[in-house]
Amino acid sequence: MPKQAPTLVPLALAGGQGKTTIALMTGRILASYGIPVLFVDADPQASLTAFLGVDPEDRPTLLEVLTRSPDKLPLFKAIHAVPESENIFLIPSTDELENANHSLAASPSSINVLRNRIQQVGEQVKKEEKITSNFGIIIIDPPPERSHLALTSLGSGDCWVICAEANIKGVQSLKRTKGLIETCQSMVPAGELIGTIPFRAKWTGLNPTKVTRTNIEVMEVLVGKDLMLPHVLESDIYKRAIDEQTLPGTLGYEHLEFPLRSLIERMRPSLGKYAKSIPVLNTEEN
Ligand SMILES: Nc1ncnc2c1ncn2[C@@H]1O[C@H](COP(=O)(O)OP(=O)(O)O)[C@@H](O)[C@H]1O
Ligand SMILES: [Mg+2]
């Protein structure tokens, strides 16, 4: 049996915490190593779909994946190739995805719907259509609020990473997100929290600002030192990289990728045969 691709899900129960940015950049880095990446845009705001430059037109999206049965809609029909990006594929979203919340609400275990669908569990599914064995990793971008879509995104995760802005709002979101993970853990035995990334950390010269330092310290107390990953610096370069559909490194700012490479390093044990495609992380880099 081919090994299943692991799923990575950035989580935060608030907007603006870096979920989409971290999903996008981590996926782009993995794709640049030659690893086939499947993104799943689970946010009706469809930022990830827009950032990847995909227009779903009238082809199936995540809405159809979640609301139609696997025998009526095989998963591969909703997988779109991403233009100009080698190794990157996407199950896109549109604002109509909001409607999936109704059908998920009616399902007895909505938390497992997306996981089961991605794995194409079900008797009708032929082995060759088992999508997870065709990709090295699947990255799901959830919506920010506590909705059925957010829950089923969490439920689809093998590796969770909490994203949290380095300010009071970020700490609040981190507390709520960690609480939700704890509540759901028994229903999602495969899920593991692998880290927390402080987002938009502000630095002046060689030092963090007081707000950044204090809030990162609080985060460390909340999740424990082992789960703290390096911060994403406040920088317009990320926004430029998003707009230009590239990576900070391609723009000459490779050090800005350090937190994402550190996250990837934590995923290495889950990546099976693709683990050897990942260069060794130089911890002096930062
Ligand atoms: N390093 C950065 N510094 C400053 N702003 C950033 C950085 N990276 C991304 N942004 C911006 O932060 C905003 C929120 O990020 P996003 O990833 O969309 O959060 P979420 O998906 O959690 O809502 C976006 O407008 C994005 O362009
Ligand atoms: Mg987002």
mmCIF file of C-alpha atoms and ligand atoms in Angstrom:
data_model
loop_
_atom_site.group_PDB
_atom_site.id
_atom_site.type_symbol
_atom_site.label_atom_id
_atom_site.label_comp_id
_atom_site.label_asym_id
_atom_site.label_seq_id
_atom_site.Cartn_x
_atom_site.Cartn_y
_atom_site.Cartn_z
ATOM 1 C CA MET A 1 0.000 0.000 0.000
ATOM 2 C CA PRO A 2 1.411 3.451 -0.888
ATOM 3 C CA LYS A 3 1.877 5.649 2.113
ATOM 4 C CA GLN A 4 -0.752 8.319 2.581
ATOM 5 C CA ALA A 5 0.294 11.933 2.262
ATOM 6 C CA PRO A 6 0.126 13.732 5.607
ATOM 7 C CA THR A 7 -2.193 16.709 5.998
ATOM 8 C CA LEU A 8 -0.948 20.006 7.436
ATOM 9 C CA VAL A 9 -3.529 22.406 8.845
ATOM 10 C CA PRO A 10 -2.637 25.888 10.119
ATOM 11 C CA LEU A 11 -5.185 26.813 12.774
ATOM 12 C CA ALA A 12 -6.406 30.039 14.379
ATOM 13 C CA LEU A 13 -9.888 30.967 15.514
ATOM 14 C CA ALA A 14 -9.422 34.552 14.334
ATOM 15 C CA GLY A 15 -8.690 36.250 11.050
ATOM 16 C CA GLY A 16 -5.348 37.812 10.201
ATOM 17 C CA GLN A 17 -3.247 35.294 12.158
ATOM 18 C CA GLY A 18 -1.237 34.065 9.176
ATOM 19 C CA LYS A 19 -3.020 30.802 8.311
ATOM 20 C CA THR A 20 -3.254 31.481 4.587
ATOM 21 C CA THR A 21 0.219 33.019 4.341
ATOM 22 C CA ILE A 22 1.856 30.130 6.206
ATOM 23 C CA ALA A 23 -0.121 27.505 4.232
ATOM 24 C CA LEU A 24 0.797 29.131 0.925
ATOM 25 C CA MET A 25 4.494 29.727 1.614
ATOM 26 C CA THR A 26 5.060 26.311 3.212
ATOM 27 C CA GLY A 27 3.436 24.645 0.210
ATOM 28 C CA ARG A 28 5.462 26.694 -2.269
ATOM 29 C CA ILE A 29 8.695 25.774 -0.502
ATOM 30 C CA LEU A 30 7.814 22.051 -0.482
ATOM 31 C CA ALA A 31 6.843 22.214 -4.179
ATOM 32 C CA SER A 32 10.198 23.865 -4.937
ATOM 33 C CA TYR A 33 11.836 20.691 -3.534
ATOM 34 C CA GLY A 34 9.935 18.659 -6.128
ATOM 35 C CA ILE A 35 7.255 17.437 -3.710
ATOM 36 C CA PRO A 36 3.730 17.333 -5.197
ATOM 37 C CA VAL A 37 1.511 19.543 -3.023
ATOM 38 C CA LEU A 38 -2.281 19.511 -2.869
ATOM 39 C CA PHE A 39 -3.812 22.629 -1.337
ATOM 40 C CA VAL A 40 -7.398 22.580 -0.111
ATOM 41 C CA ASP A 41 -9.029 25.989 0.294
ATOM 42 C CA ALA A 42 -11.613 25.516 3.042
ATOM 43 C CA ASP A 43 -12.324 29.226 3.537
ATOM 44 C CA PRO A 44 -15.325 30.735 1.704
ATOM 45 C CA GLN A 45 -13.284 33.967 1.478
ATOM 46 C CA ALA A 46 -11.197 32.006 -1.037
ATOM 47 C CA SER A 47 -7.964 33.973 -0.445
ATOM 48 C CA LEU A 48 -5.780 30.945 -1.125
ATOM 49 C CA THR A 49 -7.612 30.247 -4.388
ATOM 50 C CA ALA A 50 -7.063 33.865 -5.430
ATOM 51 C CA PHE A 51 -3.394 33.909 -4.342
ATOM 52 C CA LEU A 52 -2.744 30.779 -6.414
ATOM 53 C CA GLY A 53 -4.408 32.440 -9.394
ATOM 54 C CA VAL A 54 -7.043 29.757 -9.868
ATOM 55 C CA ASP A 55 -10.448 30.560 -11.345
ATOM 56 C CA PRO A 56 -12.680 27.547 -10.682
ATOM 57 C CA GLU A 57 -15.092 28.622 -13.490
ATOM 58 C CA ASP A 58 -17.767 25.936 -13.562
ATOM 59 C CA ARG A 59 -15.589 23.032 -12.478
ATOM 60 C CA PRO A 60 -16.227 21.357 -9.102
ATOM 61 C CA THR A 61 -14.816 23.009 -5.962
ATOM 62 C CA LEU A 62 -14.610 21.997 -2.306
ATOM 63 C CA LEU A 63 -18.342 22.698 -1.993
ATOM 64 C CA GLU A 64 -19.153 19.820 -4.361
ATOM 65 C CA VAL A 65 -16.536 17.614 -2.683
ATOM 66 C CA LEU A 66 -18.243 18.105 0.681
ATOM 67 C CA THR A 67 -21.822 17.887 -0.523
ATOM 68 C CA ARG A 68 -21.765 15.160 -3.197
ATOM 69 C CA SER A 69 -21.064 11.500 -2.704
ATOM 70 C CA PRO A 70 -17.712 10.092 -3.861
ATOM 71 C CA ASP A 71 -19.337 7.902 -6.507
ATOM 72 C CA LYS A 72 -21.063 10.945 -8.075
ATOM 73 C CA LEU A 73 -17.981 13.165 -7.801
ATOM 74 C CA PRO A 74 -14.604 11.428 -7.719
ATOM 75 C CA LEU A 75 -12.150 13.680 -5.874
ATOM 76 C CA PHE A 76 -9.766 14.116 -8.806
ATOM 77 C CA LYS A 77 -12.474 16.039 -10.699
ATOM 78 C CA ALA A 78 -12.207 18.873 -8.150
ATOM 79 C CA ILE A 79 -8.409 19.065 -8.302
ATOM 80 C CA HIS A 80 -7.240 22.021 -10.370
ATOM 81 C CA ALA A 81 -3.709 22.450 -11.670
ATOM 82 C CA VAL A 82 -2.229 25.767 -10.507
ATOM 83 C CA PRO A 83 -1.046 27.890 -13.450
ATOM 84 C CA GLU A 84 2.709 28.486 -13.746
ATOM 85 C CA SER A 85 3.427 26.471 -10.608
ATOM 86 C CA GLU A 86 5.050 23.105 -10.945
ATOM 87 C CA ASN A 87 3.979 20.446 -8.415
ATOM 88 C CA ILE A 88 1.106 22.570 -7.044
ATOM 89 C CA PHE A 89 -2.557 21.555 -7.195
ATOM 90 C CA LEU A 90 -5.659 22.968 -5.545
ATOM 91 C CA ILE A 91 -9.182 22.049 -4.562
ATOM 92 C CA PRO A 92 -10.498 25.613 -4.746
ATOM 93 C CA SER A 93 -13.152 27.508 -2.849
ATOM 94 C CA THR A 94 -15.695 30.160 -3.773
ATOM 95 C CA ASP A 95 -17.969 32.207 -1.514
ATOM 96 C CA GLU A 96 -20.641 29.545 -2.088
ATOM 97 C CA LEU A 97 -18.580 27.196 0.105
ATOM 98 C CA GLU A 98 -20.408 28.837 3.032
ATOM 99 C CA ASN A 99 -23.358 26.573 2.079
ATOM 100 C CA ALA A 100 -21.323 23.485 2.980
ATOM 101 C CA ASN A 101 -21.846 24.473 6.640
ATOM 102 C CA HIS A 102 -25.506 23.405 6.350
ATOM 103 C CA SER A 103 -24.787 19.930 5.026
ATOM 104 C CA LEU A 104 -21.920 19.491 7.506
ATOM 105 C CA ALA A 105 -24.282 20.474 10.345
ATOM 106 C CA ALA A 106 -26.595 17.651 9.271
ATOM 107 C CA SER A 107 -23.816 15.059 9.288
ATOM 108 C CA PRO A 108 -23.494 12.945 12.460
ATOM 109 C CA SER A 109 -19.699 13.338 12.556
ATOM 110 C CA SER A 110 -18.965 16.470 10.562
ATOM 111 C CA ILE A 111 -15.487 16.667 12.078
ATOM 112 C CA ASN A 112 -14.387 13.653 9.990
ATOM 113 C CA VAL A 113 -16.123 14.497 6.711
ATOM 114 C CA LEU A 114 -13.186 16.245 5.011
ATOM 115 C CA ARG A 115 -10.609 13.710 6.236
ATOM 116 C CA ASN A 116 -12.714 10.812 4.908
ATOM 117 C CA ARG A 117 -13.354 12.590 1.642
ATOM 118 C CA ILE A 118 -9.687 13.394 1.075
ATOM 119 C CA GLN A 119 -8.736 9.823 1.775
ATOM 120 C CA GLN A 120 -11.593 8.740 -0.467
ATOM 121 C CA VAL A 121 -12.741 6.232 2.082
ATOM 122 C CA GLY A 122 -15.723 4.311 0.749
ATOM 123 C CA GLU A 123 -16.347 1.077 -1.012
ATOM 124 C CA GLN A 124 -17.012 2.641 -4.388
ATOM 125 C CA VAL A 125 -13.544 4.158 -4.559
ATOM 126 C CA LYS A 126 -11.098 2.325 -6.732
ATOM 127 C CA LYS A 127 -7.540 2.027 -5.415
ATOM 128 C CA GLU A 128 -6.057 4.097 -8.256
ATOM 129 C CA GLU A 129 -8.325 6.956 -7.314
ATOM 130 C CA LYS A 130 -6.936 7.083 -3.786
ATOM 131 C CA ILE A 131 -5.761 10.645 -4.071
ATOM 132 C CA THR A 132 -3.603 10.808 -0.991
ATOM 133 C CA SER A 133 -0.992 8.478 -2.402
ATOM 134 C CA ASN A 134 -0.400 10.799 -5.390
ATOM 135 C CA PHE A 135 0.726 13.774 -3.322
ATOM 136 C CA GLY A 136 3.603 14.286 -0.909
ATOM 137 C CA ILE A 137 1.568 16.563 1.338
ATOM 138 C CA ILE A 138 -1.925 18.029 1.577
ATOM 139 C CA ILE A 139 -2.279 21.520 3.062
ATOM 140 C CA ILE A 140 -5.699 22.707 4.186
ATOM 141 C CA ASP A 141 -6.464 26.411 4.713
ATOM 142 C CA PRO A 142 -9.374 26.748 7.168
ATOM 143 C CA PRO A 143 -11.736 29.659 7.772
ATOM 144 C CA PRO A 144 -11.134 31.812 10.880
ATOM 145 C CA GLU A 145 -14.381 31.337 12.774
ATOM 146 C CA ARG A 146 -15.687 28.398 14.793
ATOM 147 C CA SER A 147 -17.833 26.954 11.979
ATOM 148 C CA HIS A 148 -18.487 23.419 10.729
ATOM 149 C CA LEU A 149 -15.977 24.119 7.965
ATOM 150 C CA ALA A 150 -13.376 25.061 10.572
ATOM 151 C CA LEU A 151 -14.114 21.896 12.554
ATOM 152 C CA THR A 152 -13.899 19.581 9.571
ATOM 153 C CA SER A 153 -10.628 21.289 8.543
ATOM 154 C CA LEU A 154 -9.248 20.654 12.024
ATOM 155 C CA GLY A 155 -10.520 17.069 11.803
ATOM 156 C CA SER A 156 -8.659 16.497 8.545
ATOM 157 C CA GLY A 157 -5.293 17.376 10.110
ATOM 158 C CA ASP A 158 -2.432 15.019 10.868
ATOM 159 C CA CYS A 159 -0.143 17.949 11.719
ATOM 160 C CA TRP A 160 -1.605 21.083 13.245
ATOM 161 C CA VAL A 161 0.254 24.347 13.586
ATOM 162 C CA ILE A 162 -1.247 27.254 15.499
ATOM 163 C CA CYS A 163 -0.652 30.650 13.920
ATOM 164 C CA ALA A 164 -0.921 33.648 16.212
ATOM 165 C CA GLU A 165 -0.133 37.322 15.732
ATOM 166 C CA ALA A 166 2.435 38.574 18.212
ATOM 167 C CA ASN A 167 -0.079 40.795 20.014
ATOM 168 C CA ILE A 168 -2.950 40.519 22.495
ATOM 169 C CA LYS A 169 -5.477 39.494 19.838
ATOM 170 C CA GLY A 170 -3.092 36.745 18.747
ATOM 171 C CA VAL A 171 -2.685 35.441 22.306
ATOM 172 C CA GLN A 172 -6.479 35.363 22.746
ATOM 173 C CA SER A 173 -6.866 33.476 19.474
ATOM 174 C CA LEU A 174 -4.098 31.066 20.507
ATOM 175 C CA LYS A 175 -5.873 30.283 23.808
ATOM 176 C CA ARG A 176 -9.184 29.585 22.064
ATOM 177 C CA THR A 177 -7.546 27.551 19.303
ATOM 178 C CA LYS A 178 -5.575 25.429 21.756
ATOM 179 C CA GLY A 179 -8.795 24.856 23.737
ATOM 180 C CA LEU A 180 -10.589 23.711 20.587
ATOM 181 C CA ILE A 181 -7.778 21.288 19.738
ATOM 182 C CA GLU A 182 -7.960 19.829 23.251
ATOM 183 C CA THR A 183 -11.732 19.426 22.973
ATOM 184 C CA CYS A 184 -11.467 17.696 19.587
ATOM 185 C CA GLN A 185 -8.340 15.594 20.127
ATOM 186 C CA SER A 186 -10.201 12.404 21.111
ATOM 187 C CA MET A 187 -12.317 12.594 17.950
ATOM 188 C CA VAL A 188 -9.205 13.110 15.803
ATOM 189 C CA PRO A 189 -6.677 10.562 17.074
ATOM 190 C CA ALA A 190 -4.352 11.096 14.068
ATOM 191 C CA GLY A 191 -3.964 14.829 14.762
ATOM 192 C CA GLU A 192 -0.883 16.206 16.473
ATOM 193 C CA LEU A 193 0.003 19.774 17.366
ATOM 194 C CA ILE A 194 3.527 20.245 15.997
ATOM 195 C CA GLY A 195 4.100 23.911 16.669
ATOM 196 C CA THR A 196 3.022 27.489 17.140
ATOM 197 C CA ILE A 197 4.221 30.276 14.870
ATOM 198 C CA PRO A 198 4.131 33.859 16.130
ATOM 199 C CA PHE A 199 3.073 35.990 13.155
ATOM 200 C CA ARG A 200 4.083 39.560 12.242
ATOM 201 C CA ALA A 201 6.674 39.871 14.995
ATOM 202 C CA LYS A 202 7.975 43.429 15.085
ATOM 203 C CA TRP A 203 11.705 44.052 15.441
ATOM 204 C CA THR A 204 13.604 47.303 15.759
ATOM 205 C CA GLY A 205 17.292 46.930 15.108
ATOM 206 C CA LEU A 206 18.520 43.874 17.004
ATOM 207 C CA ASN A 207 15.595 43.682 19.422
ATOM 208 C CA PRO A 208 11.922 42.778 19.368
ATOM 209 C CA THR A 209 9.526 45.550 20.351
ATOM 210 C CA LYS A 210 8.162 45.279 23.889
ATOM 211 C CA VAL A 211 4.723 44.195 22.630
ATOM 212 C CA THR A 212 6.209 41.455 20.459
ATOM 213 C CA ARG A 213 8.526 40.176 23.186
ATOM 214 C CA THR A 214 5.847 40.116 25.884
ATOM 215 C CA ASN A 215 3.277 38.371 23.713
ATOM 216 C CA ILE A 216 5.709 35.737 22.435
ATOM 217 C CA GLU A 217 6.672 35.057 26.067
ATOM 218 C CA VAL A 218 3.020 34.560 26.964
ATOM 219 C CA MET A 219 2.592 32.201 24.004
ATOM 220 C CA GLU A 220 5.560 30.178 25.185
ATOM 221 C CA VAL A 221 3.996 29.788 28.627
ATOM 222 C CA LEU A 222 0.697 28.707 27.036
ATOM 223 C CA VAL A 223 2.017 26.038 24.644
ATOM 224 C CA GLY A 224 5.412 25.183 26.150
ATOM 225 C CA LYS A 225 8.886 25.909 24.806
ATOM 226 C CA ASP A 226 9.058 22.756 22.667
ATOM 227 C CA LEU A 227 6.075 23.823 20.597
ATOM 228 C CA MET A 228 7.369 27.326 19.822
ATOM 229 C CA LEU A 229 8.606 27.793 16.269
ATOM 230 C CA PRO A 230 10.566 30.809 15.040
ATOM 231 C CA HIS A 231 8.423 33.890 14.361
ATOM 232 C CA VAL A 232 7.392 35.331 11.006
ATOM 233 C CA LEU A 233 8.766 38.870 10.917
ATOM 234 C CA GLU A 234 6.511 41.810 10.094
ATOM 235 C CA SER A 235 7.597 42.557 6.537
ATOM 236 C CA ASP A 236 6.118 43.788 3.281
ATOM 237 C CA ILE A 237 8.256 41.215 1.486
ATOM 238 C CA TYR A 238 5.722 38.502 2.356
ATOM 239 C CA LYS A 239 2.930 40.568 0.808
ATOM 240 C CA ARG A 240 5.086 41.175 -2.268
ATOM 241 C CA ALA A 241 5.846 37.456 -2.511
ATOM 242 C CA ILE A 242 2.094 36.688 -2.298
ATOM 243 C CA ASP A 243 1.275 39.265 -4.997
ATOM 244 C CA GLU A 244 4.050 38.080 -7.292
ATOM 245 C CA GLN A 245 3.150 34.404 -6.724
ATOM 246 C CA THR A 246 6.612 33.626 -5.465
ATOM 247 C CA LEU A 247 8.660 33.117 -2.293
ATOM 248 C CA PRO A 248 10.584 35.627 -0.140
ATOM 249 C CA GLY A 249 13.779 33.736 -1.066
ATOM 250 C CA THR A 250 13.213 34.356 -4.778
ATOM 251 C CA LEU A 251 12.979 38.075 -3.955
ATOM 252 C CA GLY A 252 16.361 37.875 -2.226
ATOM 253 C CA TYR A 253 15.107 37.457 1.359
ATOM 254 C CA GLU A 254 15.717 33.796 2.055
ATOM 255 C CA HIS A 255 16.067 34.372 5.820
ATOM 256 C CA LEU A 256 12.350 35.260 5.926
ATOM 257 C CA GLU A 257 11.584 31.643 5.024
ATOM 258 C CA PHE A 258 13.290 30.360 8.183
ATOM 259 C CA PRO A 259 10.097 29.837 10.256
ATOM 260 C CA LEU A 260 8.496 27.927 7.357
ATOM 261 C CA ARG A 261 11.581 25.776 6.857
ATOM 262 C CA SER A 262 11.558 25.078 10.599
ATOM 263 C CA LEU A 263 7.933 23.971 10.323
ATOM 264 C CA ILE A 264 8.832 21.737 7.372
ATOM 265 C CA GLU A 265 11.658 20.230 9.423
ATOM 266 C CA ARG A 266 9.079 19.201 12.048
ATOM 267 C CA MET A 267 7.030 17.513 9.325
ATOM 268 C CA ARG A 268 9.990 15.599 7.937
ATOM 269 C CA PRO A 269 9.189 12.343 9.832
ATOM 270 C CA SER A 270 5.661 12.315 8.322
ATOM 271 C CA LEU A 271 6.794 12.842 4.746
ATOM 272 C CA GLY A 272 7.845 9.271 3.973
ATOM 273 C CA LYS A 273 9.792 8.893 0.759
ATOM 274 C CA TYR A 274 9.747 12.675 0.219
ATOM 275 C CA ALA A 275 11.645 13.398 3.444
ATOM 276 C CA LYS A 276 14.948 13.003 1.616
ATOM 277 C CA SER A 277 13.974 15.753 -0.876
ATOM 278 C CA ILE A 278 14.146 18.321 1.935
ATOM 279 C CA PRO A 279 17.521 20.027 2.386
ATOM 280 C CA VAL A 280 19.020 19.977 5.867
ATOM 281 C CA LEU A 281 17.917 23.027 7.842
ATOM 282 C CA ASN A 282 20.750 25.355 8.674
ATOM 283 C CA THR A 283 19.872 26.626 12.139
ATOM 284 C CA GLU A 284 22.540 29.317 11.846
ATOM 285 C CA GLU A 285 20.495 30.794 8.992
ATOM 286 C CA ASN A 286 18.495 33.080 11.225
HETATM 287 N N1 LIG B 1 5.208 38.954 7.304
HETATM 288 C C1 LIG B 1 4.150 39.742 7.190
HETATM 289 N N2 LIG B 1 4.169 40.983 7.672
HETATM 290 C C2 LIG B 1 3.068 41.759 7.580
HETATM 291 N N3 LIG B 1 1.903 41.401 7.020
HETATM 292 C C3 LIG B 1 1.839 40.170 6.513
HETATM 293 C C4 LIG B 1 2.947 39.278 6.567
HETATM 294 N N4 LIG B 1 2.580 38.128 5.970
HETATM 295 C C5 LIG B 1 1.304 38.290 5.558
HETATM 296 N N5 LIG B 1 0.842 39.509 5.884
HETATM 297 C C6 LIG B 1 -0.521 40.027 5.709
HETATM 298 O O1 LIG B 1 -1.251 39.710 6.892
HETATM 299 C C7 LIG B 1 -2.633 39.557 6.581
HETATM 300 C C8 LIG B 1 -3.225 38.355 7.284
HETATM 301 O O2 LIG B 1 -2.589 37.168 6.912
HETATM 302 P P1 LIG B 1 -3.390 35.853 6.488
HETATM 303 O O3 LIG B 1 -2.353 34.859 6.173
HETATM 304 O O4 LIG B 1 -4.386 36.152 5.422
HETATM 305 O O5 LIG B 1 -4.148 35.470 7.821
HETATM 306 P P2 LIG B 1 -5.396 34.475 8.063
HETATM 307 O O6 LIG B 1 -5.406 33.485 6.951
HETATM 308 O O7 LIG B 1 -5.127 33.853 9.400
HETATM 309 O O8 LIG B 1 -6.628 35.327 8.082
HETATM 310 C C9 LIG B 1 -2.718 39.467 5.063
HETATM 311 O O9 LIG B 1 -3.270 40.677 4.611
HETATM 312 C C10 LIG B 1 -1.275 39.348 4.605
HETATM 313 O O10 LIG B 1 -1.057 39.998 3.379
HETATM 314 MG MG MG B 2 -6.972 32.944 5.662
#
